[in-house]
CSV table of C-alpha atoms in Angstrom, one decimal:
chain,number,residue,atom,x,y,z
I,1,UNK,CA,-16.6,-1.7,-11.2
I,2,UNK,CA,-15.2,1.6,-10.0
I,3,UNK,CA,-11.8,2.9,-11.3
I,4,UNK,CA,-10.1,2.2,-8.0
I,5,UNK,CA,-11.4,-1.4,-8.0
I,6,UNK,CA,-10.2,-1.9,-11.5
I,7,UNK,CA,-6.8,-0.4,-10.7
I,8,UNK,CA,-6.5,-2.6,-7.6
I,9,UNK,CA,-7.3,-5.7,-9.5
I,10,UNK,CA,-4.8,-4.8,-12.2
I,11,UNK,CA,-2.0,-4.2,-9.6
I,12,UNK,CA,-2.8,-7.5,-7.9
I,13,UNK,CA,-2.8,-9.4,-11.2
I,14,UNK,CA,0.6,-7.9,-12.0
I,15,UNK,CA,2.0,-8.9,-8.6
I,16,UNK,CA,0.7,-12.5,-9.0
I,17,UNK,CA,2.0,-12.8,-12.6
I,18,UNK,CA,5.4,-11.4,-11.7
I,19,UNK,CA,5.8,-13.9,-8.9
I,20,UNK,CA,6.0,-11.3,-6.2
I,21,UNK,CA,3.0,-12.8,-4.3
I,22,UNK,CA,4.0,-16.4,-4.2
I,23,UNK,CA,5.1,-16.3,-0.5
I,24,UNK,CA,2.2,-17.1,1.8
I,25,UNK,CA,4.0,-16.9,5.2
I,26,UNK,CA,3.4,-14.0,7.5
I,27,UNK,CA,5.9,-11.2,8.0
I,28,UNK,CA,6.9,-9.7,11.4
I,29,UNK,CA,3.8,-7.5,11.2
I,30,UNK,CA,1.6,-10.6,11.4
I,31,UNK,CA,0.2,-10.3,7.9
I,32,UNK,CA,1.4,-11.4,4.5
I,33,UNK,CA,2.8,-8.9,2.1
I,34,UNK,CA,-0.4,-9.3,-0.1
I,35,UNK,CA,-2.8,-9.0,2.8
I,36,UNK,CA,-1.1,-5.8,4.0
I,37,UNK,CA,-1.3,-4.4,0.5
I,38,UNK,CA,-5.0,-5.2,0.3
I,39,UNK,CA,-5.6,-3.3,3.5
I,40,UNK,CA,-4.2,-0.2,1.7
I,41,UNK,CA,-6.6,-0.3,-1.3
I,42,UNK,CA,-8.3,2.9,0.0
I,43,UNK,CA,-5.0,4.6,-0.6
I,44,UNK,CA,-4.6,3.7,-4.3
I,45,UNK,CA,-5.6,7.1,-5.8
I,46,UNK,CA,-3.2,8.9,-3.5
I,47,UNK,CA,-0.1,6.9,-4.6
I,48,UNK,CA,-0.5,6.5,-8.3
I,49,UNK,CA,2.3,8.4,-10.2
I,50,UNK,CA,1.7,12.1,-10.4
I,51,UNK,CA,-1.2,12.0,-8.0
I,52,UNK,CA,-2.1,15.3,-6.2
I,53,UNK,CA,-4.9,13.7,-4.1
I,54,UNK,CA,-4.6,13.7,-0.3
I,55,UNK,CA,-5.3,10.4,1.4
I,56,UNK,CA,-8.9,10.0,2.4
I,57,UNK,CA,-10.2,8.9,5.8
I,58,UNK,CA,-10.4,5.2,4.9
I,59,UNK,CA,-6.8,5.4,3.7
I,60,UNK,CA,-5.6,7.0,6.9
I,61,UNK,CA,-7.6,4.5,9.0
I,62,UNK,CA,-5.9,1.7,7.1
I,63,UNK,CA,-2.4,3.3,7.6
I,64,UNK,CA,-3.0,3.6,11.4
I,65,UNK,CA,-4.5,0.1,11.7
I,66,UNK,CA,-1.7,-1.6,9.9
I,67,UNK,CA,0.9,0.2,12.0
I,68,UNK,CA,4.6,0.8,11.4
I,69,UNK,CA,5.8,-2.8,11.2
I,70,UNK,CA,3.5,-3.7,8.3
I,71,UNK,CA,4.1,-0.4,6.5
I,72,UNK,CA,7.9,-1.1,6.8
I,73,UNK,CA,7.4,-4.6,5.3
I,74,UNK,CA,5.7,-3.0,2.3
I,75,UNK,CA,8.1,-0.1,2.1
I,76,UNK,CA,11.1,-2.4,2.2
I,77,UNK,CA,9.5,-4.9,-0.2
I,78,UNK,CA,9.6,-5.1,-3.9
I,79,UNK,CA,8.5,-2.2,-6.0
I,80,UNK,CA,4.8,-2.2,-6.8
I,81,UNK,CA,3.8,-1.4,-10.4
I,82,UNK,CA,1.6,1.7,-10.6
I,83,UNK,CA,2.6,3.0,-7.2
I,84,UNK,CA,4.9,6.0,-6.7
I,85,UNK,CA,7.2,4.9,-3.8
I,86,UNK,CA,7.8,8.5,-2.7
I,87,UNK,CA,4.1,9.3,-2.5
I,88,UNK,CA,3.5,6.0,-0.6
I,89,UNK,CA,6.2,6.9,1.9
I,90,UNK,CA,4.5,10.2,2.6
I,91,UNK,CA,1.2,8.7,3.6
I,92,UNK,CA,1.8,8.2,7.3
I,93,UNK,CA,2.8,11.8,7.7
I,94,UNK,CA,-0.2,13.0,5.7
I,95,UNK,CA,-2.4,10.9,7.9
I,96,UNK,CA,-0.8,12.2,11.1
I,97,UNK,CA,0.5,8.7,12.0
I,98,UNK,CA,3.8,9.6,13.6
I,99,UNK,CA,5.6,6.3,13.0
I,100,UNK,CA,9.4,6.2,13.3
I,101,UNK,CA,11.2,5.7,10.0
I,102,UNK,CA,11.7,2.2,8.7
I,103,UNK,CA,15.1,0.6,9.0
């Protein structure tokens, strides 16, 4: 497994173990919290604490595909272990996805 896959699996395991992923109903964005997170796997290396890596093309594609409603569900959701919230909030701007701010 590559490092990103291992990190992703670890993050998902922590989420499941902590009970943050027990809800299976869809949010206003039309996806569950977990399925939206999985779409953002390509962004993992850009949001780990102290990362200086810019988002790659697959990450930016995922950001634009998910859109503002799903990103706001994630941004307003519970904290995600191993993810720097400030770096994560900067991804849309770094990907030239000019979404309005989340409420």
